């Protein structure tokens, strides 16, 4: 298995950050140019692409818990590197897409790997940073990821400007290459031994996660608040143009505001979420802040252009604070409420619920807000506030049922670090 690490080696988080940066530059390339490649170059209809991606993501969620559980039993560094090699193959396979069946097959393969990779990544972060540093590491990597996506999206602009078959091919190959680079960087990390396995009366670890109703209740509350991602990337852009009457370039300014604030504040706002009780209070704060931003967005309807743009940017700044508090709190809860020997399986279950929220979010939120208008925004705010206020009580309920950590042999730590 290679060298076994008990404490975070110098530069481990830096190496993980570089791997994340490489990976997310490719994500930015594909997010900005993938849909146009599939429609303008391959020739699929927008409806076919949307339907195919929805089916692929729903199927892909099934890999989250099994691969997370596998990371509990294997070295998460090597497992994640292997998954990223598979993702490189899947990304390159888009060059072969010429029909709907082939597109669906490639998209399902890609999303199975991507969904599982999220759970394995969370396990690797916990292994690298340890119980005291994993939420800080998570926030650091989120800031790095936002930077990487922004760079990738900017680079994709060159291919989109050229708008030729060869330019789109370069975009696809570039995305695949970033997975390879990320896998190479990950293998520079030390190997990690799985945590000691607690007795579970023969139940598989993934069954423990999916049968832990108290954990799922807390994770479900976090998943509801995770709808803020869909609001920012889908609902706010459409609201900006159709209801606020702002010109389309304002959408870029709104998203850039979120990106810059995330890079600057993600680590700072993550402090104090390492254990479940304070993380739950931070989740409550996130819900209330997101709720406070909804009437600000609603108020932009019918305003003159300049005041509407100013209010949109201010609302996005407020929204980003809630976004970042939610990210840190959700990570802290998912880590601290998981048994030390089943972190991967529990991260997989947490990711499964978040993925289901992302799957139903676009249809639900466009119906609620874009069709519902101001009352829809206020209803969404009430939902966020209610879920946030319930988070501490749900967390106390989950903590009351938490099993004590298993006895450890020798001087091994409670979680791999």
CSV table of C-alpha atoms in Angstrom, one decimal:
chain,number,residue,atom,x,y,z
A,1,UNK,CA,0.0,0.0,0.0
A,2,UNK,CA,3.0,2.3,0.3
A,3,UNK,CA,3.9,4.6,3.2
A,4,UNK,CA,1.4,4.8,6.0
A,5,UNK,CA,0.7,8.2,7.5
A,6,UNK,CA,-0.5,9.0,11.0
A,7,UNK,CA,-0.2,12.8,10.9
A,8,UNK,CA,-0.8,15.2,8.0
A,9,UNK,CA,2.6,15.4,6.2
A,10,UNK,CA,3.9,18.8,5.3
A,11,UNK,CA,2.3,20.1,2.2
A,12,UNK,CA,-0.4,17.4,2.1
A,13,UNK,CA,-3.2,20.0,1.9
A,14,UNK,CA,-1.3,22.0,-0.6
A,15,UNK,CA,-1.0,18.9,-2.8
A,16,UNK,CA,-4.7,18.1,-2.4
A,17,UNK,CA,-5.4,21.7,-3.3
A,18,UNK,CA,-3.3,21.5,-6.5
A,19,UNK,CA,-5.1,18.3,-7.5
A,20,UNK,CA,-8.5,20.0,-6.9
A,21,UNK,CA,-7.4,23.1,-8.9
A,22,UNK,CA,-6.4,20.9,-11.9
A,23,UNK,CA,-9.7,18.9,-11.6
A,24,UNK,CA,-11.9,22.0,-11.4
A,25,UNK,CA,-10.3,23.8,-14.3
A,26,UNK,CA,-11.5,20.9,-16.3
A,27,UNK,CA,-14.9,21.2,-14.6
A,28,UNK,CA,-15.1,24.9,-15.6
A,29,UNK,CA,-14.2,24.0,-19.2
A,30,UNK,CA,-17.0,21.5,-19.4
A,31,UNK,CA,-19.6,23.5,-17.5
A,32,UNK,CA,-19.1,26.4,-19.8
A,33,UNK,CA,-18.8,24.6,-23.1
A,34,UNK,CA,-20.2,21.1,-22.7
A,35,UNK,CA,-23.8,21.9,-23.5
A,36,UNK,CA,-22.8,23.9,-26.6
A,37,UNK,CA,-20.5,21.1,-27.8
A,38,UNK,CA,-23.3,18.6,-27.5
A,39,UNK,CA,-25.9,20.8,-29.3
A,40,UNK,CA,-23.9,22.8,-31.8
A,41,UNK,CA,-21.2,20.3,-32.7
A,42,UNK,CA,-22.6,16.9,-32.0
A,43,UNK,CA,-26.1,18.0,-33.1
A,44,UNK,CA,-28.3,16.8,-30.1
A,45,UNK,CA,-31.3,18.9,-29.3
A,46,UNK,CA,-31.3,20.9,-26.0
A,47,UNK,CA,-34.2,18.9,-24.8
A,48,UNK,CA,-32.4,15.6,-25.4
A,49,UNK,CA,-29.3,16.9,-23.6
A,50,UNK,CA,-31.3,18.0,-20.6
A,51,UNK,CA,-33.3,14.7,-20.4
A,52,UNK,CA,-30.2,12.6,-20.8
A,53,UNK,CA,-28.3,14.5,-18.1
A,54,UNK,CA,-31.3,14.1,-15.7
A,55,UNK,CA,-31.4,10.4,-16.3
A,56,UNK,CA,-27.7,10.1,-15.9
A,57,UNK,CA,-27.6,11.9,-12.6
A,58,UNK,CA,-30.4,9.9,-11.1
A,59,UNK,CA,-28.6,6.7,-12.1
A,60,UNK,CA,-25.2,8.1,-11.0
A,61,UNK,CA,-26.4,8.7,-7.5
A,62,UNK,CA,-26.5,5.0,-6.9
A,63,UNK,CA,-22.7,4.9,-6.8
A,64,UNK,CA,-22.3,7.4,-4.0
A,65,UNK,CA,-22.8,5.1,-1.0
A,66,UNK,CA,-21.1,1.9,-2.3
A,67,UNK,CA,-17.9,3.8,-3.4
A,68,UNK,CA,-17.9,5.8,-0.1
A,69,UNK,CA,-18.1,2.5,1.8
A,70,UNK,CA,-15.3,1.1,-0.3
A,71,UNK,CA,-13.1,4.1,0.7
A,72,UNK,CA,-13.6,3.0,4.3
A,73,UNK,CA,-12.0,-0.3,3.6
A,74,UNK,CA,-9.3,0.8,1.1
A,75,UNK,CA,-6.8,3.6,0.7
A,76,UNK,CA,-8.9,6.6,-0.3
A,77,UNK,CA,-6.0,8.3,-2.1
A,78,UNK,CA,-5.4,5.4,-4.5
A,79,UNK,CA,-9.2,4.8,-4.9
A,80,UNK,CA,-9.8,8.4,-5.8
A,81,UNK,CA,-6.9,8.5,-8.3
A,82,UNK,CA,-8.3,5.3,-9.9
A,83,UNK,CA,-11.7,6.9,-10.2
A,84,UNK,CA,-10.2,10.0,-11.8
A,85,UNK,CA,-8.5,7.9,-14.4
A,86,UNK,CA,-11.9,6.4,-15.2
A,87,UNK,CA,-13.3,9.9,-15.3
A,88,UNK,CA,-10.6,10.9,-17.8
A,89,UNK,CA,-11.7,8.0,-20.1
A,90,UNK,CA,-15.4,9.0,-19.7
A,91,UNK,CA,-14.6,12.6,-20.5
A,92,UNK,CA,-12.6,11.7,-23.6
A,93,UNK,CA,-15.4,9.4,-24.7
A,94,UNK,CA,-17.6,12.4,-25.5
A,95,UNK,CA,-15.5,12.6,-28.6
A,96,UNK,CA,-17.3,9.4,-29.7
A,97,UNK,CA,-20.8,10.8,-29.1
A,98,UNK,CA,-22.9,11.0,-32.3
A,99,UNK,CA,-26.3,9.8,-31.2
A,100,UNK,CA,-28.6,9.9,-28.2
A,101,UNK,CA,-27.9,6.3,-27.1
A,102,UNK,CA,-24.1,6.8,-27.1
A,103,UNK,CA,-24.5,10.1,-25.3
A,104,UNK,CA,-26.7,8.5,-22.6
A,105,UNK,CA,-24.2,5.7,-22.1
A,106,UNK,CA,-21.2,8.1,-21.7
A,107,UNK,CA,-23.2,10.4,-19.5
A,108,UNK,CA,-24.2,7.6,-17.1
A,109,UNK,CA,-20.7,6.3,-16.9
A,110,UNK,CA,-19.4,9.8,-16.2
A,111,UNK,CA,-22.0,10.5,-13.5
A,112,UNK,CA,-21.5,7.2,-11.8
A,113,UNK,CA,-17.9,8.0,-11.4
A,114,UNK,CA,-18.5,11.6,-10.4
A,115,UNK,CA,-21.0,10.7,-7.8
A,116,UNK,CA,-18.8,8.1,-6.2
A,117,UNK,CA,-15.8,10.4,-6.4
A,118,UNK,CA,-17.5,13.0,-4.2
A,119,UNK,CA,-17.9,10.5,-1.4
A,120,UNK,CA,-14.3,9.2,-1.8
A,121,UNK,CA,-13.0,12.8,-1.9
A,122,UNK,CA,-14.7,13.5,1.5
A,123,UNK,CA,-13.1,10.4,3.0
A,124,UNK,CA,-9.7,11.5,1.6
A,125,UNK,CA,-10.1,15.0,3.0
A,126,UNK,CA,-10.8,13.5,6.5
A,127,UNK,CA,-7.8,11.2,6.1
A,128,UNK,CA,-5.4,14.0,5.1
A,129,UNK,CA,-6.6,16.6,7.6
A,130,UNK,CA,-7.8,14.6,10.6
A,131,UNK,CA,-10.8,15.3,12.8
A,132,UNK,CA,-9.6,18.8,13.8
A,133,UNK,CA,-8.8,20.0,10.3
A,134,UNK,CA,-11.2,18.4,7.9
A,135,UNK,CA,-13.8,21.2,7.9
A,136,UNK,CA,-11.0,23.7,7.4
A,137,UNK,CA,-9.6,21.6,4.6
A,138,UNK,CA,-13.1,21.2,3.0
A,139,UNK,CA,-13.5,25.0,3.0
A,140,UNK,CA,-10.0,25.5,1.6
A,141,UNK,CA,-10.7,23.1,-1.3
A,142,UNK,CA,-14.1,24.8,-1.9
A,143,UNK,CA,-12.3,28.1,-2.4
A,144,UNK,CA,-9.8,26.5,-4.7
A,145,UNK,CA,-12.5,24.8,-6.6
A,146,UNK,CA,-14.3,28.0,-7.3
A,147,UNK,CA,-11.1,29.5,-8.5
A,148,UNK,CA,-10.5,26.6,-10.8
A,149,UNK,CA,-14.0,26.6,-12.3
A,150,UNK,CA,-13.6,30.4,-13.0
A,151,UNK,CA,-10.3,29.8,-14.8
A,152,UNK,CA,-11.7,26.9,-16.7
A,153,UNK,CA,-14.8,28.8,-17.8
A,154,UNK,CA,-12.6,31.7,-18.9
A,155,UNK,CA,-10.5,29.3,-21.0
A,156,UNK,CA,-13.6,27.7,-22.5
A,157,UNK,CA,-14.5,31.2,-23.8
A,158,UNK,CA,-11.7,30.9,-26.4
A,159,UNK,CA,-13.2,27.6,-27.8
A,160,UNK,CA,-16.7,29.1,-27.7
A,161,UNK,CA,-15.5,32.2,-29.5
A,162,UNK,CA,-13.9,30.1,-32.3
A,163,UNK,CA,-17.0,27.9,-32.5
A,164,UNK,CA,-15.5,25.2,-34.7
A,165,UNK,CA,-15.4,21.4,-34.5
A,166,UNK,CA,-11.7,21.4,-33.8
A,167,UNK,CA,-12.1,24.0,-31.0
A,168,UNK,CA,-14.8,21.9,-29.3
A,169,UNK,CA,-12.5,18.8,-29.6
A,170,UNK,CA,-9.7,20.7,-27.8
A,171,UNK,CA,-12.2,21.6,-25.1
A,172,UNK,CA,-13.2,17.9,-24.5
A,173,UNK,CA,-9.5,16.8,-24.5
A,174,UNK,CA,-8.6,19.5,-22.1
A,175,UNK,CA,-11.2,18.4,-19.7
A,176,UNK,CA,-10.0,14.8,-19.9
A,177,UNK,CA,-6.4,15.9,-19.4
A,178,UNK,CA,-7.2,17.7,-16.1
A,179,UNK,CA,-8.4,14.4,-14.6
A,180,UNK,CA,-5.1,12.7,-15.5
A,181,UNK,CA,-3.1,15.6,-14.0
A,182,UNK,CA,-5.3,15.5,-10.8
A,183,UNK,CA,-4.7,11.7,-10.5
A,184,UNK,CA,-1.0,12.1,-10.7
A,185,UNK,CA,-1.0,14.8,-8.1
A,186,UNK,CA,-3.1,12.7,-5.7
A,187,UNK,CA,-0.6,9.9,-5.9
A,188,UNK,CA,2.0,12.2,-4.3
A,189,UNK,CA,0.0,12.0,-1.1
A,190,UNK,CA,0.9,9.3,1.4
A,191,UNK,CA,-1.3,6.2,1.6
A,192,UNK,CA,-3.8,5.9,4.5
A,193,UNK,CA,-4.8,2.9,6.5
A,194,UNK,CA,-8.6,2.5,7.2
A,195,UNK,CA,-9.9,3.2,10.7
A,196,UNK,CA,-10.5,0.3,13.0
A,197,UNK,CA,-13.9,-1.4,12.2
A,198,UNK,CA,-16.5,-1.2,14.9
A,199,UNK,CA,-18.7,-4.3,15.6
A,200,UNK,CA,-22.0,-3.9,13.7
A,201,UNK,CA,-23.6,-7.3,14.1
A,202,UNK,CA,-22.7,-8.2,10.6
A,203,UNK,CA,-24.4,-5.3,8.9
A,204,UNK,CA,-22.5,-3.8,5.9
A,205,UNK,CA,-21.3,-0.2,6.5
A,206,UNK,CA,-23.4,1.2,3.7
A,207,UNK,CA,-26.5,-0.3,5.3
A,208,UNK,CA,-25.5,1.4,8.6
A,209,UNK,CA,-25.5,4.7,6.8
A,210,UNK,CA,-28.8,4.2,5.0
A,211,UNK,CA,-30.6,2.9,8.1
A,212,UNK,CA,-29.4,5.6,10.4
A,213,UNK,CA,-32.6,7.6,10.4
A,214,UNK,CA,-31.3,10.3,12.7
A,215,UNK,CA,-28.3,11.0,10.6
A,216,UNK,CA,-30.4,11.0,7.5
A,217,UNK,CA,-32.8,13.6,9.1
A,218,UNK,CA,-29.9,16.0,9.7
A,219,UNK,CA,-28.4,15.3,6.3
A,220,UNK,CA,-31.9,15.8,4.7
A,221,UNK,CA,-32.1,19.2,6.4
A,222,UNK,CA,-28.7,20.1,4.9
A,223,UNK,CA,-29.8,18.8,1.5
A,224,UNK,CA,-32.9,21.1,1.6
A,225,UNK,CA,-30.6,24.1,2.2
A,226,UNK,CA,-28.3,22.9,-0.6
A,227,UNK,CA,-31.1,24.0,-3.0
A,228,UNK,CA,-29.4,27.4,-2.7
A,229,UNK,CA,-26.9,26.2,-5.3
A,230,UNK,CA,-29.7,25.7,-7.9
A,231,UNK,CA,-31.3,29.0,-6.9
A,232,UNK,CA,-28.0,30.9,-7.6
A,233,UNK,CA,-27.0,29.1,-10.8
A,234,UNK,CA,-30.5,28.7,-12.4
A,235,UNK,CA,-33.2,30.7,-10.8
A,236,UNK,CA,-31.4,34.0,-10.2
A,237,UNK,CA,-30.0,34.2,-13.7
A,238,UNK,CA,-33.4,33.7,-15.2
A,239,UNK,CA,-35.0,36.1,-12.7
A,240,UNK,CA,-32.4,38.7,-13.4
A,241,UNK,CA,-33.3,38.8,-17.1
A,242,UNK,CA,-37.0,38.1,-17.1
A,243,UNK,CA,-38.3,39.7,-13.9
A,244,UNK,CA,-35.7,42.2,-12.8
A,245,UNK,CA,-35.3,43.5,-16.3
A,246,UNK,CA,-31.5,43.6,-16.1
A,247,UNK,CA,-29.3,43.1,-19.2
A,248,UNK,CA,-27.8,39.6,-19.6
A,249,UNK,CA,-24.2,40.6,-18.7
A,250,UNK,CA,-25.5,41.3,-15.2
A,251,UNK,CA,-25.8,37.5,-14.8
A,252,UNK,CA,-22.0,37.2,-15.1
A,253,UNK,CA,-21.6,40.0,-12.5
A,254,UNK,CA,-23.9,38.1,-10.1
A,255,UNK,CA,-22.0,34.8,-10.5
A,256,UNK,CA,-18.6,36.6,-10.3
A,257,UNK,CA,-19.7,38.2,-7.0
A,258,UNK,CA,-20.4,34.8,-5.6
A,259,UNK,CA,-17.1,33.4,-6.9
A,260,UNK,CA,-14.9,36.2,-5.5
A,261,UNK,CA,-16.6,36.1,-2.1
A,262,UNK,CA,-16.3,32.4,-1.9
A,263,UNK,CA,-12.5,32.5,-2.7
A,264,UNK,CA,-12.0,35.2,-0.1
A,265,UNK,CA,-14.3,34.1,2.7
A,266,UNK,CA,-14.8,30.3,2.5
A,267,UNK,CA,-12.0,29.4,4.9
A,268,UNK,CA,-12.8,32.2,7.4
A,269,UNK,CA,-16.5,31.4,7.6
A,270,UNK,CA,-15.8,27.7,8.1
A,271,UNK,CA,-14.3,28.3,11.6
A,272,UNK,CA,-16.1,26.7,14.5
A,273,UNK,CA,-17.9,23.9,12.6
A,274,UNK,CA,-15.6,21.0,13.5
A,275,UNK,CA,-18.1,19.3,15.8
A,276,UNK,CA,-21.8,18.6,15.4
A,277,UNK,CA,-23.3,21.0,18.0
A,278,UNK,CA,-21.6,24.2,16.8
A,279,UNK,CA,-22.0,23.1,13.2
A,280,UNK,CA,-25.8,22.8,13.8
A,281,UNK,CA,-25.9,26.4,15.0
A,282,UNK,CA,-24.0,27.5,11.9
A,283,UNK,CA,-26.5,25.6,9.8
A,284,UNK,CA,-29.3,27.5,11.6
A,285,UNK,CA,-27.5,30.8,10.8
A,286,UNK,CA,-27.2,29.7,7.1
A,287,UNK,CA,-30.9,29.0,6.8
A,288,UNK,CA,-31.8,32.4,8.4
A,289,UNK,CA,-29.4,34.3,6.2
A,290,UNK,CA,-30.6,32.6,3.0
A,291,UNK,CA,-34.2,33.4,4.1
A,292,UNK,CA,-33.2,37.0,4.6
A,293,UNK,CA,-31.9,37.2,1.0
A,294,UNK,CA,-35.0,36.0,-0.6
A,295,UNK,CA,-37.1,39.2,-0.2
A,296,UNK,CA,-34.1,41.2,-1.5
A,297,UNK,CA,-34.2,39.2,-4.7
A,298,UNK,CA,-38.0,39.5,-4.8
A,299,UNK,CA,-37.8,43.3,-4.5
A,300,UNK,CA,-35.8,43.6,-7.7
A,301,UNK,CA,-38.9,42.9,-9.7
A,302,UNK,CA,-40.2,46.1,-11.3
A,303,UNK,CA,-37.3,48.4,-10.2
A,304,UNK,CA,-35.5,50.6,-12.6
A,305,UNK,CA,-32.4,48.9,-14.1
A,306,UNK,CA,-29.7,50.6,-12.0
A,307,UNK,CA,-31.3,50.0,-8.6
A,308,UNK,CA,-32.3,46.5,-9.6
A,309,UNK,CA,-28.7,45.7,-10.5
A,310,UNK,CA,-27.4,47.1,-7.2
A,311,UNK,CA,-29.9,45.2,-5.2
A,312,UNK,CA,-29.2,42.0,-7.1
A,313,UNK,CA,-25.5,42.2,-6.3
A,314,UNK,CA,-26.2,43.0,-2.7
A,315,UNK,CA,-28.7,40.1,-2.4
A,316,UNK,CA,-26.0,37.8,-3.9
A,317,UNK,CA,-23.5,39.0,-1.4
A,318,UNK,CA,-25.9,38.1,1.5
A,319,UNK,CA,-26.8,34.9,-0.2
A,320,UNK,CA,-23.1,33.9,-0.4
A,321,UNK,CA,-22.7,34.2,3.3
A,322,UNK,CA,-25.5,31.8,3.8
A,323,UNK,CA,-24.1,29.6,1.1
A,324,UNK,CA,-20.6,29.4,2.8
A,325,UNK,CA,-22.0,28.9,6.3
A,326,UNK,CA,-24.1,26.0,4.9
A,327,UNK,CA,-21.2,24.4,3.2
A,328,UNK,CA,-19.0,24.4,6.4
A,329,UNK,CA,-21.9,23.3,8.6
A,330,UNK,CA,-23.0,20.5,6.3
A,331,UNK,CA,-19.5,19.2,6.1
A,332,UNK,CA,-19.0,19.4,9.9
A,333,UNK,CA,-22.3,17.6,10.6
A,334,UNK,CA,-21.7,14.8,8.0
A,335,UNK,CA,-18.2,14.2,9.4
A,336,UNK,CA,-18.9,14.4,13.1
A,337,UNK,CA,-22.1,12.4,13.1
A,338,UNK,CA,-20.5,9.5,11.2
A,339,UNK,CA,-18.8,6.6,13.0
A,340,UNK,CA,-15.0,6.9,12.6
A,341,UNK,CA,-14.8,3.6,10.7
A,342,UNK,CA,-17.7,4.4,8.3
A,343,UNK,CA,-16.9,8.0,7.2
A,344,UNK,CA,-17.0,7.2,3.5
A,345,UNK,CA,-20.3,5.4,3.6
A,346,UNK,CA,-21.9,8.2,5.6
A,347,UNK,CA,-20.5,10.8,3.2
A,348,UNK,CA,-22.0,8.8,0.4
A,349,UNK,CA,-25.4,8.8,2.1
A,350,UNK,CA,-25.1,12.6,2.7
A,351,UNK,CA,-24.1,13.1,-1.0
A,352,UNK,CA,-27.0,10.9,-2.1
A,353,UNK,CA,-29.5,13.2,-0.4
A,354,UNK,CA,-27.8,16.3,-1.7
A,355,UNK,CA,-27.9,14.8,-5.2
A,356,UNK,CA,-31.6,14.1,-5.0
A,357,UNK,CA,-32.2,17.7,-4.0
A,358,UNK,CA,-30.1,18.8,-7.0
A,359,UNK,CA,-32.2,16.5,-9.2
A,360,UNK,CA,-35.6,17.8,-8.1
A,361,UNK,CA,-34.4,21.4,-7.5
A,362,UNK,CA,-34.6,22.8,-11.1
A,363,UNK,CA,-38.2,21.8,-11.8
A,364,UNK,CA,-39.4,22.7,-8.2
A,365,UNK,CA,-37.7,26.0,-7.9
A,366,UNK,CA,-38.5,27.3,-11.4
A,367,UNK,CA,-42.1,26.5,-10.7
A,368,UNK,CA,-42.1,28.0,-7.2
A,369,UNK,CA,-40.1,31.2,-7.9
A,370,UNK,CA,-40.2,32.0,-11.6
A,371,UNK,CA,-43.9,31.2,-11.9
A,372,UNK,CA,-44.8,32.2,-8.4
A,373,UNK,CA,-43.0,35.5,-8.4
A,374,UNK,CA,-42.6,37.5,-5.1
A,375,UNK,CA,-44.8,35.0,-3.1
A,376,UNK,CA,-42.7,32.2,-4.4
A,377,UNK,CA,-39.5,33.9,-3.1
A,378,UNK,CA,-41.1,34.4,0.3
A,379,UNK,CA,-42.3,30.8,0.5
A,380,UNK,CA,-38.7,29.7,-0.3
A,381,UNK,CA,-37.4,32.0,2.4
A,382,UNK,CA,-39.9,30.5,4.9
A,383,UNK,CA,-38.7,27.0,4.0
A,384,UNK,CA,-35.0,27.9,4.5
A,385,UNK,CA,-35.8,29.6,7.8
A,386,UNK,CA,-37.8,26.7,9.1
A,387,UNK,CA,-35.2,24.1,8.2
A,388,UNK,CA,-32.4,26.2,9.7
A,389,UNK,CA,-34.3,26.6,12.9
A,390,UNK,CA,-34.9,22.9,13.1
A,391,UNK,CA,-31.3,21.9,12.6
A,392,UNK,CA,-30.0,22.2,16.2
A,393,UNK,CA,-32.9,20.1,17.6
A,394,UNK,CA,-32.4,17.4,14.9
A,395,UNK,CA,-28.7,17.4,15.7
A,396,UNK,CA,-29.3,16.9,19.4
A,397,UNK,CA,-31.6,14.0,18.5
A,398,UNK,CA,-28.9,12.5,16.3
A,399,UNK,CA,-26.2,12.9,19.0
A,400,UNK,CA,-28.4,11.2,21.6
A,401,UNK,CA,-28.3,8.1,19.5
A,402,UNK,CA,-24.6,8.2,18.6
A,403,UNK,CA,-22.6,5.1,19.5
A,404,UNK,CA,-19.4,5.7,21.5
A,405,UNK,CA,-16.2,5.4,19.4
A,406,UNK,CA,-14.8,1.8,19.3
A,407,UNK,CA,-11.8,1.0,21.5
A,408,UNK,CA,-8.5,1.5,19.6
A,409,UNK,CA,-5.5,-0.8,19.6
A,410,UNK,CA,-2.3,0.8,20.7
A,411,UNK,CA,-1.8,4.4,19.9
A,412,UNK,CA,-3.7,4.5,16.6
A,413,UNK,CA,-5.8,7.7,16.2
A,414,UNK,CA,-9.6,7.6,16.2
A,415,UNK,CA,-9.7,8.6,12.5
A,416,UNK,CA,-7.0,8.2,9.9
A,417,UNK,CA,-5.0,11.3,9.6
